[in-house]
Amino acid sequence: MKIRRCCTRPALLVLAVCVISGQSAESVDLSAEMAVEMAMKNNYSIKALEHQQKQAEYDIKSAKTGFLPSVNLSGSYSRTGLDFEIPAAFSAMMPPGMGLDQNSFNYAIQIQQPIFTGFALLNGLNSAKLSSAITEKSAETAKQKIRYAVLQVYWGIVSLQKSASVTSEAIKQLEELTSNQEARMEQGMSTEHDYLLTKASLAQARMNELKVNKSVSSMKRQFAILLGLPATTEINLIDTSAEGNVLPDVNLDSAVSSALSERPDLNETRLKMNLTELGIKSAKSAFYPSLVAAFSYSNESPELDEKERWRYSWRASAALSFNLLDWGNRNFKLKKAKEQQLALKEVLQEKTATVEKEVLDAYHEVEQLQSETEAAELLMEAREKAYNASLAKYEEGVIPMYELLDAHNSLISAKYAALQTATSLKLAIINMDMGGLGSSSSFGAQ
């Protein structure tokens, strides 16, 4: 019994260590840059895109096999009963062994090599390569959008956490006011109405705190999923300052030109244009003849009279085929391919104009938010001074309680607005650096 106790205690200690280690493993400290790197490695959508890229690579390898000869092996076996008699006259007309061999089997091997297919194989290979490049650009677009989404959620959480701090500060101020009002009311220096006003404001502030904390928890769960982590992972943010954003020196014409040449979603559409050109070539290949060379060798079961002798044969051939009449089917397919190219040309023009618009919008949004941030900071300072002045006047009995509470609410609202504009400016600068891709409503041209 003593031995059992001695064994149990170390086991419990090991279990406790494992539990503590498991709990610590659920917490992670991240900067904005670290969060982006983690998302690029672990995000579920990015992993799915990597598998799609591998699929495209296999399509290229599959298209290359069309240039190589194909080898087919076939065989058969049959067993025939001999419990019947064949008339002598009919038996004499049959080839030796036919109908008399109870076991019959044969095998054959055939090799085919395409010589000319109207460039269909070459167009198929080029099409697979272009499709792979399109998949790569699509993945690049998705990664950029996920990067922006990660930063958007990251700085959104930072803003909400600071809003929670503002709310906590407001609760402390209102708790102090409520206590003072209760004491003044007991001394007959204040009315019950003023006390109820401050108490209602305190209850509203506490409700706001619950809402903000709930939003922070929800966004952190969303953030964890975006990073490819379990939703219950506790994430601690290292970067906690979105203020001090300065617009870098940007030449607007250069920014537009750079976006038009480098935006992956626009390059994806250009590659799709090239793919439609290959579609036209593939449709034209149906107008050419096709030539295939073949070689076959077959071997059958031995003859009945000579068991050691097998019947074998070989054949070399070349087959040329050309479709003389298909009732316009080839023409219809060719016209369809040309219409697809024209349709995508219109899409490309629209996409080009949209990218230019998004760059200009991103640039002007940064300018606007810079002004709004400066104005929000000035307003917050003014509201803070106004609240302090109102508090002094209230203590002197110059103004009623509701005016003091109005000044307090205005101060809290100004602090919220300053946090929001600072975060919006941070994201707008990031979007500007991405050529407006972060605010793009489309996920690549279809």
Tab-separated table of C-alpha atoms in Angstrom, residues 137-369:
chain	number	residue	atom	x	y	z
A	137	LYS	CA	-1.600	35.289	-58.835
A	138	SER	CA	-4.932	34.409	-57.260
A	139	ALA	CA	-3.084	33.041	-54.230
A	140	GLU	CA	-0.970	36.198	-54.051
A	141	THR	CA	-4.126	38.325	-54.103
A	142	ALA	CA	-5.656	36.216	-51.346
A	143	LYS	CA	-2.522	36.509	-49.216
A	144	GLN	CA	-2.522	40.298	-49.549
A	145	LYS	CA	-6.173	40.461	-48.554
A	146	ILE	CA	-5.600	38.141	-45.601
A	147	ARG	CA	-2.627	40.287	-44.570
A	148	TYR	CA	-4.847	43.356	-44.556
A	149	ALA	CA	-7.575	41.466	-42.681
A	150	VAL	CA	-5.053	40.402	-40.012
A	151	LEU	CA	-3.845	43.971	-39.515
A	152	GLN	CA	-7.416	45.256	-39.558
A	153	VAL	CA	-8.454	42.883	-36.773
A	154	TYR	CA	-5.192	43.444	-34.867
A	155	TRP	CA	-5.533	47.216	-34.706
A	156	GLY	CA	-9.270	46.879	-34.188
A	157	ILE	CA	-8.601	44.862	-31.032
A	158	VAL	CA	-6.042	47.457	-29.910
A	159	SER	CA	-8.639	50.190	-30.381
A	160	LEU	CA	-11.283	48.222	-28.468
A	161	GLN	CA	-8.897	47.506	-25.607
A	162	LYS	CA	-8.131	51.201	-25.320
A	163	SER	CA	-11.854	51.917	-25.468
A	164	ALA	CA	-12.259	49.502	-22.563
A	165	SER	CA	-9.648	51.501	-20.629
A	166	VAL	CA	-11.531	54.717	-21.374
A	167	THR	CA	-14.746	53.079	-20.190
A	168	SER	CA	-13.070	51.881	-16.971
A	169	GLU	CA	-11.804	55.387	-16.328
A	170	ALA	CA	-15.290	56.766	-16.930
A	171	ILE	CA	-16.753	54.242	-14.477
A	172	LYS	CA	-14.302	55.336	-11.768
A	173	GLN	CA	-15.223	58.982	-12.328
A	174	LEU	CA	-18.932	58.213	-12.219
A	175	GLU	CA	-18.547	56.047	-9.123
A	176	GLU	CA	-16.877	58.980	-7.392
A	177	LEU	CA	-19.629	61.337	-8.542
A	178	THR	CA	-22.312	58.908	-7.396
A	179	SER	CA	-20.726	58.564	-3.953
A	180	ASN	CA	-20.466	62.336	-3.638
A	181	GLN	CA	-24.066	62.764	-4.737
A	182	GLU	CA	-25.259	60.204	-2.210
A	183	ALA	CA	-23.380	61.978	0.587
A	184	ARG	CA	-24.671	65.395	-0.497
A	185	MET	CA	-28.215	64.055	-0.703
A	186	GLU	CA	-27.994	62.680	2.848
A	187	GLN	CA	-26.804	66.101	4.016
A	188	GLY	CA	-29.622	67.794	2.143
A	189	MET	CA	-27.223	69.571	-0.229
A	190	SER	CA	-28.465	67.762	-3.358
A	191	THR	CA	-31.701	66.362	-4.710
A	192	GLU	CA	-32.582	62.732	-5.262
A	193	HIS	CA	-32.997	63.537	-8.968
A	194	ASP	CA	-29.309	64.412	-9.300
A	195	TYR	CA	-28.353	61.246	-7.447
A	196	LEU	CA	-30.491	59.097	-9.761
A	197	LEU	CA	-28.990	60.814	-12.822
A	198	THR	CA	-25.445	59.943	-11.784
A	199	LYS	CA	-26.488	56.412	-10.819
A	200	ALA	CA	-28.140	55.887	-14.225
A	201	SER	CA	-25.028	57.196	-15.989
A	202	LEU	CA	-22.907	54.783	-13.952
A	203	ALA	CA	-25.149	51.853	-14.901
A	204	GLN	CA	-24.928	52.827	-18.569
A	205	ALA	CA	-21.125	53.043	-18.357
A	206	ARG	CA	-20.952	49.578	-16.815
A	207	MET	CA	-23.175	48.242	-19.587
A	208	ASN	CA	-20.870	49.840	-22.155
A	209	GLU	CA	-17.912	48.147	-20.475
A	210	LEU	CA	-19.594	44.757	-20.807
A	211	LYS	CA	-20.293	45.397	-24.497
A	212	VAL	CA	-16.710	46.461	-25.187
A	213	ASN	CA	-15.245	43.457	-23.343
A	214	LYS	CA	-17.598	41.151	-25.226
A	215	SER	CA	-16.485	42.691	-28.534
A	216	VAL	CA	-12.820	42.274	-27.572
A	217	SER	CA	-13.342	38.585	-26.734
A	218	SER	CA	-15.265	37.976	-29.954
A	219	MET	CA	-12.637	39.718	-32.097
A	220	LYS	CA	-9.847	37.756	-30.421
A	221	ARG	CA	-11.602	34.500	-31.261
A	222	GLN	CA	-12.001	35.689	-34.850
A	223	PHE	CA	-8.337	36.725	-34.848
A	224	ALA	CA	-7.238	33.290	-33.612
A	225	ILE	CA	-9.139	31.558	-36.416
A	226	LEU	CA	-7.633	33.979	-38.938
A	227	LEU	CA	-4.173	33.019	-37.673
A	228	GLY	CA	-4.949	29.304	-37.903
A	229	LEU	CA	-5.063	28.888	-34.113
A	230	PRO	CA	-7.764	27.356	-31.898
A	231	ALA	CA	-10.523	29.855	-31.187
A	232	THR	CA	-9.889	29.587	-27.443
A	233	THR	CA	-6.259	30.747	-27.723
A	234	GLU	CA	-5.514	33.734	-25.497
A	235	ILE	CA	-3.768	36.356	-27.648
A	236	ASN	CA	-1.777	39.172	-26.070
A	237	LEU	CA	-0.959	42.084	-28.374
A	238	ILE	CA	2.514	43.595	-28.107
A	239	ASP	CA	2.014	46.587	-30.419
A	240	THR	CA	-0.514	48.808	-28.662
A	241	SER	CA	-0.021	52.210	-30.268
A	242	ALA	CA	-1.793	53.186	-33.459
A	243	GLU	CA	-1.093	56.874	-32.952
A	244	GLY	CA	1.672	58.906	-34.528
A	245	ASN	CA	0.922	57.828	-38.080
A	246	VAL	CA	2.537	60.024	-40.704
A	247	LEU	CA	1.743	59.821	-44.398
A	248	PRO	CA	4.925	58.907	-46.298
A	249	ASP	CA	5.989	60.993	-49.252
A	250	VAL	CA	4.056	59.498	-52.155
A	251	ASN	CA	4.015	60.536	-55.785
A	252	LEU	CA	0.420	59.894	-56.778
A	253	ASP	CA	1.202	59.230	-60.448
A	254	SER	CA	3.928	56.754	-59.481
A	255	ALA	CA	1.588	55.059	-57.004
A	256	VAL	CA	-1.068	54.601	-59.687
A	257	SER	CA	1.479	53.334	-62.219
A	258	SER	CA	2.949	50.911	-59.685
A	259	ALA	CA	-0.480	49.522	-58.769
A	260	LEU	CA	-1.434	49.053	-62.422
A	261	SER	CA	1.702	47.019	-63.059
A	262	GLU	CA	2.045	45.132	-59.755
A	263	ARG	CA	-1.423	44.520	-58.337
A	264	PRO	CA	-1.787	40.688	-58.394
A	265	ASP	CA	-5.531	40.760	-59.059
A	266	LEU	CA	-4.992	42.889	-62.165
A	267	ASN	CA	-2.147	40.670	-63.376
A	268	GLU	CA	-4.405	37.678	-62.837
A	269	THR	CA	-6.948	39.186	-65.227
A	270	ARG	CA	-4.212	39.818	-67.802
A	271	LEU	CA	-3.174	36.169	-67.601
A	272	LYS	CA	-6.778	35.152	-68.142
A	273	MET	CA	-6.704	37.247	-71.321
A	274	ASN	CA	-3.712	35.213	-72.504
A	275	LEU	CA	-5.622	32.061	-71.634
A	276	THR	CA	-8.495	33.080	-73.908
A	277	GLU	CA	-5.967	33.504	-76.742
A	278	LEU	CA	-4.938	29.898	-76.186
A	279	GLY	CA	-8.611	28.963	-76.205
A	280	ILE	CA	-8.872	30.416	-79.701
A	281	LYS	CA	-5.812	28.445	-80.821
A	282	SER	CA	-7.255	25.263	-79.326
A	283	ALA	CA	-10.494	25.816	-81.226
A	284	LYS	CA	-8.514	26.285	-84.456
A	285	SER	CA	-6.639	23.011	-83.908
A	286	ALA	CA	-9.856	21.136	-84.690
A	287	PHE	CA	-9.497	22.276	-88.321
A	288	TYR	CA	-6.217	20.324	-88.724
A	289	PRO	CA	-5.864	16.580	-89.398
A	290	SER	CA	-4.376	14.302	-86.769
A	291	LEU	CA	-1.721	11.640	-87.346
A	292	VAL	CA	-1.016	8.751	-84.966
A	293	ALA	CA	1.558	5.952	-85.364
A	294	ALA	CA	0.939	2.567	-83.747
A	295	PHE	CA	2.632	-0.772	-83.262
A	296	SER	CA	0.932	-3.871	-81.866
A	297	TYR	CA	1.998	-7.416	-81.034
A	298	SER	CA	-0.405	-10.226	-80.101
A	299	ASN	CA	-0.057	-13.844	-79.072
A	300	GLU	CA	-2.765	-16.522	-78.802
A	301	SER	CA	-3.036	-19.953	-77.217
A	302	PRO	CA	-1.209	-22.818	-79.003
A	303	GLU	CA	-2.881	-24.908	-81.638
A	304	LEU	CA	-4.475	-28.132	-80.530
A	305	ASP	CA	-2.311	-30.383	-82.687
A	306	GLU	CA	0.958	-28.620	-81.868
A	307	LYS	CA	0.926	-27.615	-78.190
A	308	GLU	CA	4.345	-25.991	-78.388
A	309	ARG	CA	3.411	-23.649	-81.195
A	310	TRP	CA	1.725	-20.288	-80.414
A	311	ARG	CA	-0.107	-18.145	-82.901
A	312	TYR	CA	1.393	-14.653	-82.853
A	313	SER	CA	1.248	-11.574	-85.090
A	314	TRP	CA	2.486	-7.979	-85.158
A	315	ARG	CA	1.389	-4.869	-86.988
A	316	ALA	CA	2.796	-1.376	-87.566
A	317	SER	CA	0.397	1.311	-88.737
A	318	ALA	CA	-0.177	5.030	-89.135
A	319	ALA	CA	-3.653	6.553	-88.918
A	320	LEU	CA	-4.560	9.899	-90.443
A	321	SER	CA	-7.941	11.375	-89.563
A	322	PHE	CA	-9.666	14.573	-90.620
A	323	ASN	CA	-13.167	15.757	-89.835
A	324	LEU	CA	-14.739	16.688	-93.160
A	325	LEU	CA	-18.172	17.710	-91.903
A	326	ASP	CA	-19.340	18.559	-88.387
A	327	TRP	CA	-22.235	20.885	-89.301
A	328	GLY	CA	-20.406	24.000	-88.136
A	329	ASN	CA	-19.505	22.716	-84.662
A	330	ARG	CA	-15.851	23.777	-84.984
A	331	ASN	CA	-16.846	27.246	-86.183
A	332	PHE	CA	-19.240	27.663	-83.281
A	333	LYS	CA	-16.541	26.740	-80.776
A	334	LEU	CA	-14.092	29.143	-82.413
A	335	LYS	CA	-16.602	31.998	-82.309
A	336	LYS	CA	-17.390	31.204	-78.684
A	337	ALA	CA	-13.681	31.420	-77.790
A	338	LYS	CA	-13.413	34.798	-79.521
A	339	GLU	CA	-16.459	36.110	-77.654
A	340	GLN	CA	-14.921	34.970	-74.376
A	341	GLN	CA	-11.814	36.954	-75.219
A	342	LEU	CA	-13.846	40.078	-76.026
A	343	ALA	CA	-15.828	39.723	-72.790
A	344	LEU	CA	-12.678	39.417	-70.711
A	345	LYS	CA	-11.192	42.405	-72.505
A	346	GLU	CA	-14.081	44.514	-71.198
A	347	VAL	CA	-13.544	43.074	-67.710
A	348	LEU	CA	-9.850	43.996	-67.892
A	349	GLN	CA	-10.643	47.576	-68.866
A	350	GLU	CA	-13.107	47.890	-65.996
A	351	LYS	CA	-10.650	46.310	-63.568
A	352	THR	CA	-7.895	48.703	-64.660
A	353	ALA	CA	-10.140	51.705	-64.074
A	354	THR	CA	-11.226	50.283	-60.705
A	355	VAL	CA	-7.633	49.803	-59.536
A	356	GLU	CA	-6.788	53.380	-60.477
A	357	LYS	CA	-9.852	54.587	-58.554
A	358	GLU	CA	-8.934	52.516	-55.485
A	359	VAL	CA	-5.412	53.977	-55.402
A	360	LEU	CA	-6.751	57.529	-55.638
A	361	ASP	CA	-9.395	56.808	-53.000
A	362	ALA	CA	-6.780	55.303	-50.676
A	363	TYR	CA	-4.529	58.335	-51.053
A	364	HIS	CA	-7.294	60.862	-50.397
A	365	GLU	CA	-8.641	58.784	-47.511
A	366	VAL	CA	-5.266	59.036	-45.785
A	367	GLU	CA	-5.232	62.793	-46.274
A	368	GLN	CA	-8.767	63.098	-44.920
A	369	LEU	CA	-8.096	60.876	-41.905
